[in-house]
Tab-separated table of N, CA and C in Angstrom:
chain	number	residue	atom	x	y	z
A	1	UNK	N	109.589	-44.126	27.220
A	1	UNK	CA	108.723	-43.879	28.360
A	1	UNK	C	108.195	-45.218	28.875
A	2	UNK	N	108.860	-45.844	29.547
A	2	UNK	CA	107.763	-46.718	30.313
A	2	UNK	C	106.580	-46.653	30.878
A	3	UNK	N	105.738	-47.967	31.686
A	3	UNK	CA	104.665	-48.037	31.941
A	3	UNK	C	104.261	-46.777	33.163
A	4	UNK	N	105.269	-47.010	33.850
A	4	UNK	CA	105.056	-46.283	35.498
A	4	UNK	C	104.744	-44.656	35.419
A	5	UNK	N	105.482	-44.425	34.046
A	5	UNK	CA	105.615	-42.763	33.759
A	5	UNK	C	104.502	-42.222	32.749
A	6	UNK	N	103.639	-43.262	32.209
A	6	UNK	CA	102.517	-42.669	31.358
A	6	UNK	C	101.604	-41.967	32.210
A	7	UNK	N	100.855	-40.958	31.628
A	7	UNK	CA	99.899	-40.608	32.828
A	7	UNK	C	98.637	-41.122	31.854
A	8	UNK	N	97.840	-41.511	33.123
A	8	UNK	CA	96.344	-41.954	32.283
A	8	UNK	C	95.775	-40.700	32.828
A	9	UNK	N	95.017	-40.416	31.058
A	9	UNK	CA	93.610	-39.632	31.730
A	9	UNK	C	92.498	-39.377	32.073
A	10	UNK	N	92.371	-38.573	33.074
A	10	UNK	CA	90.977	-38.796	34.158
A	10	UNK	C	90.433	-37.253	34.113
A	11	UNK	N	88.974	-37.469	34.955
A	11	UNK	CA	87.865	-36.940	34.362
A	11	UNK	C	87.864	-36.933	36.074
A	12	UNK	N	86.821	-35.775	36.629
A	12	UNK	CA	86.429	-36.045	37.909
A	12	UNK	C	85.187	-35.587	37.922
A	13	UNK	N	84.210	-36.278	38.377
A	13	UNK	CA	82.591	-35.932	38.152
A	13	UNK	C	81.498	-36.195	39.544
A	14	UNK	N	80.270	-35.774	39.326
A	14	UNK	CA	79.880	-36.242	40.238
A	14	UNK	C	78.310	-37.197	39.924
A	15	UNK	N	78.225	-38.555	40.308
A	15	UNK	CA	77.164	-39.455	40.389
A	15	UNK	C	75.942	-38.742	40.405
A	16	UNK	N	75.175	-38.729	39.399
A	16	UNK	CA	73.683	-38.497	39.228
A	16	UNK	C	72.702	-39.584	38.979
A	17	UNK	N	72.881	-40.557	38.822
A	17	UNK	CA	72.218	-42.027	38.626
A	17	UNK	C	73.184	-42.631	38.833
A	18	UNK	N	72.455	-43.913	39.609
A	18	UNK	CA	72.821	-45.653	39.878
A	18	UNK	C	72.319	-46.388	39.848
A	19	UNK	N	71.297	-46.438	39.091
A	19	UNK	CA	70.342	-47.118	39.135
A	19	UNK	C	70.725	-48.908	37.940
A	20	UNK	N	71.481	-48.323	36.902
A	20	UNK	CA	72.105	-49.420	36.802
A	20	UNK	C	73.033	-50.816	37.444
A	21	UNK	N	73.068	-52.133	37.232
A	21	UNK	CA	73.535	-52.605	38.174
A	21	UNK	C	75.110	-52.434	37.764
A	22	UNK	N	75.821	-52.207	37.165
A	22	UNK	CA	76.901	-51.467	37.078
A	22	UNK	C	77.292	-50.584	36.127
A	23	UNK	N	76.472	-49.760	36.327
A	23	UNK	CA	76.634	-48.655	35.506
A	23	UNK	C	76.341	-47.288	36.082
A	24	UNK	N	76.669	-46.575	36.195
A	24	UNK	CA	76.336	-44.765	36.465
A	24	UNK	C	76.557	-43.538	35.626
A	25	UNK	N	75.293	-42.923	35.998
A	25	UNK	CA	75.575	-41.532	35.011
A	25	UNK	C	76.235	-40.565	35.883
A	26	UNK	N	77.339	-40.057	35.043
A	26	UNK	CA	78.382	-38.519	36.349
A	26	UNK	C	77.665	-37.970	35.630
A	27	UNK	N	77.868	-36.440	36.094
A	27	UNK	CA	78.247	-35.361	35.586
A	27	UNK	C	79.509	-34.664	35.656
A	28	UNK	N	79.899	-34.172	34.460
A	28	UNK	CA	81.412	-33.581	34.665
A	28	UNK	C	81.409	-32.444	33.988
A	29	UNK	N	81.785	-31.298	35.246
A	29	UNK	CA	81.657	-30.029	34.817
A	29	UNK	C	83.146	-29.374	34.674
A	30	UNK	N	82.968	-28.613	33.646
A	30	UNK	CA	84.570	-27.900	33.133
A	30	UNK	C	84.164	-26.246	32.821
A	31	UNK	N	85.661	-25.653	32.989
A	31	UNK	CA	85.431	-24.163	32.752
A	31	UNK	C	85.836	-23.941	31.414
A	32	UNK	N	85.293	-23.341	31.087
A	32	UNK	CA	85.802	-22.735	29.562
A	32	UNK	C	85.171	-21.160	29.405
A	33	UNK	N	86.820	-20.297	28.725
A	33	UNK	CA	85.965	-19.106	28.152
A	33	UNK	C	85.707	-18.839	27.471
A	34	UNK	N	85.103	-18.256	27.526
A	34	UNK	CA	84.366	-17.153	25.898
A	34	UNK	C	85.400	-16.453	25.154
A	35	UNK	N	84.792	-17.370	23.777
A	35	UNK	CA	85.799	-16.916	22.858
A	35	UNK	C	86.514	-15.518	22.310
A	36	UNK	N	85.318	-14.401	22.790
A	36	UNK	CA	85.784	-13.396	22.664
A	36	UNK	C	85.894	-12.260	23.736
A	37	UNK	N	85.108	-12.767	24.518
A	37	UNK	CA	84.726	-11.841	25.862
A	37	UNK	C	85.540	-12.357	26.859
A	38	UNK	N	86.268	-13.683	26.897
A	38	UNK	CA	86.751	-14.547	28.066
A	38	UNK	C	86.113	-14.536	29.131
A	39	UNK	N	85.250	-14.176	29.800
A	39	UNK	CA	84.747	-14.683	30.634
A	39	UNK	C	84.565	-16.299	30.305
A	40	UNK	N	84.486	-16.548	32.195
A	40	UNK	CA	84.937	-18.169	32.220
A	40	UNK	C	83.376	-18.508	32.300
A	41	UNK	N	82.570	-19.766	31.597
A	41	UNK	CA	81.512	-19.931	32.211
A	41	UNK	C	81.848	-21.639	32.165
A	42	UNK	N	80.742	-21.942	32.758
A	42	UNK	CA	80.713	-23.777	33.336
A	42	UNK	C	79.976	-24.586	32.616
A	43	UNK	N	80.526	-25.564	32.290
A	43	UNK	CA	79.978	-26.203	30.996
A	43	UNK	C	79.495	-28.081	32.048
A	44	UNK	N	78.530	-28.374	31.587
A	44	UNK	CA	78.485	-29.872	32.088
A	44	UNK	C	78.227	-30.771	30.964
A	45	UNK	N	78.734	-31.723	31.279
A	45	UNK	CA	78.123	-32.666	30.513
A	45	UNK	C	78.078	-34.511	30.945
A	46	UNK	N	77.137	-34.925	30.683
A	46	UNK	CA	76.479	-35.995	32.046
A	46	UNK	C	77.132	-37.462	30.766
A	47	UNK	N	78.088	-38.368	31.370
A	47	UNK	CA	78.438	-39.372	30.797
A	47	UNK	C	78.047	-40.618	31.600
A	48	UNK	N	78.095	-41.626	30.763
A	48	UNK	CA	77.738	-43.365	31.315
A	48	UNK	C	78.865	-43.597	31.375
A	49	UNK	N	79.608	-44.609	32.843
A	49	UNK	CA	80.239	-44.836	33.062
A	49	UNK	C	79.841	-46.101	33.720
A	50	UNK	N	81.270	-47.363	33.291
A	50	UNK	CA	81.043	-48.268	34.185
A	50	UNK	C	81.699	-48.568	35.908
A	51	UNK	N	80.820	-49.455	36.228
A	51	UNK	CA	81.235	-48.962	37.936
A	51	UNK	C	81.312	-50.763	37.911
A	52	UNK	N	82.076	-51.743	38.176
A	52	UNK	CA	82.790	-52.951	37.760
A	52	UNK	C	81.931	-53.428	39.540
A	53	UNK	N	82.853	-52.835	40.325
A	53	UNK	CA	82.519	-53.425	41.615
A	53	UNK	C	80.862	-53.126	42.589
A	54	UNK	N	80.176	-51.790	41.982
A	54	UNK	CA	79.463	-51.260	41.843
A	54	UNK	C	79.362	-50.547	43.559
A	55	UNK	N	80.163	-49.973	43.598
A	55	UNK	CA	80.649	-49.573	44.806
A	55	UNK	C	80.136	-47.927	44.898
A	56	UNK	N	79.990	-46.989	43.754
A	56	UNK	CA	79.696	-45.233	43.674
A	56	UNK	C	77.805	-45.506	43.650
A	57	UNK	N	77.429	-44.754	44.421
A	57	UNK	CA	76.154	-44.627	44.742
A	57	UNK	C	75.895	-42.880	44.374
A	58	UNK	N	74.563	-42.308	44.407
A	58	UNK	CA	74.526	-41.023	43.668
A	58	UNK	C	74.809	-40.018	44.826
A	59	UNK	N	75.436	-38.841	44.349
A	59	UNK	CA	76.180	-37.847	45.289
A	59	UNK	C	77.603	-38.191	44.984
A	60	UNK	N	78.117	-39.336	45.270
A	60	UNK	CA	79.639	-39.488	45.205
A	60	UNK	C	79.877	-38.793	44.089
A	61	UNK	N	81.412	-38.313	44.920
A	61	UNK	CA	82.524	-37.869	43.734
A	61	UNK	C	83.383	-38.938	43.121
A	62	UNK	N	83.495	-39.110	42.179
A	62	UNK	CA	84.192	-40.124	41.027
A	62	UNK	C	85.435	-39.581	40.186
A	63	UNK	N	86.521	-40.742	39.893
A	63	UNK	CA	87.382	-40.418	38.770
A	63	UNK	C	87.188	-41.692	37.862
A	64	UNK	N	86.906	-40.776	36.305
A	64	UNK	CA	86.565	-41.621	35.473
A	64	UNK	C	87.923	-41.939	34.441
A	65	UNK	N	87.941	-42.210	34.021
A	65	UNK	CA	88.973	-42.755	33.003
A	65	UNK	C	88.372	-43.343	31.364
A	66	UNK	N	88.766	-43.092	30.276
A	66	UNK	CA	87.809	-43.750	28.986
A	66	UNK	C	88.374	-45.079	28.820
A	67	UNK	N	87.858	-45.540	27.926
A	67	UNK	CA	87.698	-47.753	28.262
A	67	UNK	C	87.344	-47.653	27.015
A	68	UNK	N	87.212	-48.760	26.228
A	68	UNK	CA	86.424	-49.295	25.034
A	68	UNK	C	85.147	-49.329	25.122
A	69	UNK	N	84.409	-48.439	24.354
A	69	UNK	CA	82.707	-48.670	23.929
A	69	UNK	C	82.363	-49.988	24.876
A	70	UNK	N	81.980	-50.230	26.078
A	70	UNK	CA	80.767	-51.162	26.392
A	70	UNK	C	79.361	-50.960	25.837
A	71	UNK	N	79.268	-50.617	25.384
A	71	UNK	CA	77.647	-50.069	24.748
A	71	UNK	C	77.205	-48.986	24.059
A	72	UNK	N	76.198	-48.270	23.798
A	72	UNK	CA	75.711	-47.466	22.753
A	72	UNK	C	76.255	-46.147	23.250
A	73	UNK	N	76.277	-45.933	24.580
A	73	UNK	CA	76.158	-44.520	25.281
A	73	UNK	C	77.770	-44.996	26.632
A	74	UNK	N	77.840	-46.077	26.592
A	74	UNK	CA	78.735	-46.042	27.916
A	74	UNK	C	80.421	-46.893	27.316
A	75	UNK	N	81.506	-45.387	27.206
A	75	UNK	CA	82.713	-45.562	27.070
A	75	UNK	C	83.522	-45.108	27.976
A	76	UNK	N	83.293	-44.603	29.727
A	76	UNK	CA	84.076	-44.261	30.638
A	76	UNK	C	84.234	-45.533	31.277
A	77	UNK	N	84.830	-45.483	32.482
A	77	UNK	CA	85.024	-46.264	33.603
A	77	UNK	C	85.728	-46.060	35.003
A	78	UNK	N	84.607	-46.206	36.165
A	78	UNK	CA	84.905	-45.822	37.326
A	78	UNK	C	86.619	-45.898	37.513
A	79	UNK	N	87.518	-45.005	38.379
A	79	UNK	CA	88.562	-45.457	38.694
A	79	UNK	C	88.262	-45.578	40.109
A	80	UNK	N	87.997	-44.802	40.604
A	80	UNK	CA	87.846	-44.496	42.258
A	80	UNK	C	86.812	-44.005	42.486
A	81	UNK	N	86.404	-43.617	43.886
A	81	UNK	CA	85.476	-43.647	44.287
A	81	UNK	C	85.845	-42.522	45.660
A	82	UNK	N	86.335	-41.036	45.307
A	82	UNK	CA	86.749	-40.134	46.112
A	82	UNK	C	86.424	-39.593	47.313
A	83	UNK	N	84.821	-39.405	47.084
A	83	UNK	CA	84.726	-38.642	48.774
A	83	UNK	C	82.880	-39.545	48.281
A	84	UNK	N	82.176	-39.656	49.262
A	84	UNK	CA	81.129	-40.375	49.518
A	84	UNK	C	80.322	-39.759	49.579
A	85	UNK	N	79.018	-39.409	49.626
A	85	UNK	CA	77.867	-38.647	49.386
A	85	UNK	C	77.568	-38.512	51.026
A	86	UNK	N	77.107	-37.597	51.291
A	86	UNK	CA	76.384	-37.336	52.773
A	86	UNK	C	75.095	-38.144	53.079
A	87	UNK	N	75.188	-39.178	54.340
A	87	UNK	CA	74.118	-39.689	54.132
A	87	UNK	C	72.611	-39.018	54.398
């Protein structure tokens, strides 16, 4: 398998803090069902991510990708920067 054909994986969330100077908290929500009932319910869970160019402000939609531990709490990292928050 070469380079071109790996797929990296991504996360798609949305900016709840920026207050870091490159750093942001998403949230990234997923469906999952119930183990016995299946019903689907929505699960979130809010990660630190780094933002390099510091370009995602809060509202934006984001794709995250995982990176090496930068710190205690922050092992994602911005890829993009999808649709922009309403001003």
């Amino acid at each position: 398998m070469s380079e071109s054909e790996k797929k990296i994986r991504t996360v798609t969330g949305r900016v709840v803090s920026a207050k870091g100077e490159k750093s942001v908290t998403v949230s990234v929500e997923r469906l999952v069902p119930h183990a016995l009932y299946g019903k689907i319910t929505r699960k979130t869970t809010k990660v630190r991510a780094h933002d390099e160019q510091g370009d995602a402000s809060e509202g934006d939609l984001v794709v995250l990708t995982p990176s090496r531990p930068m710190s205690k709490s922050k092992s994602w990292q911005v890829l993009k920067v999808v649709e922009k928050a309403p001003v």
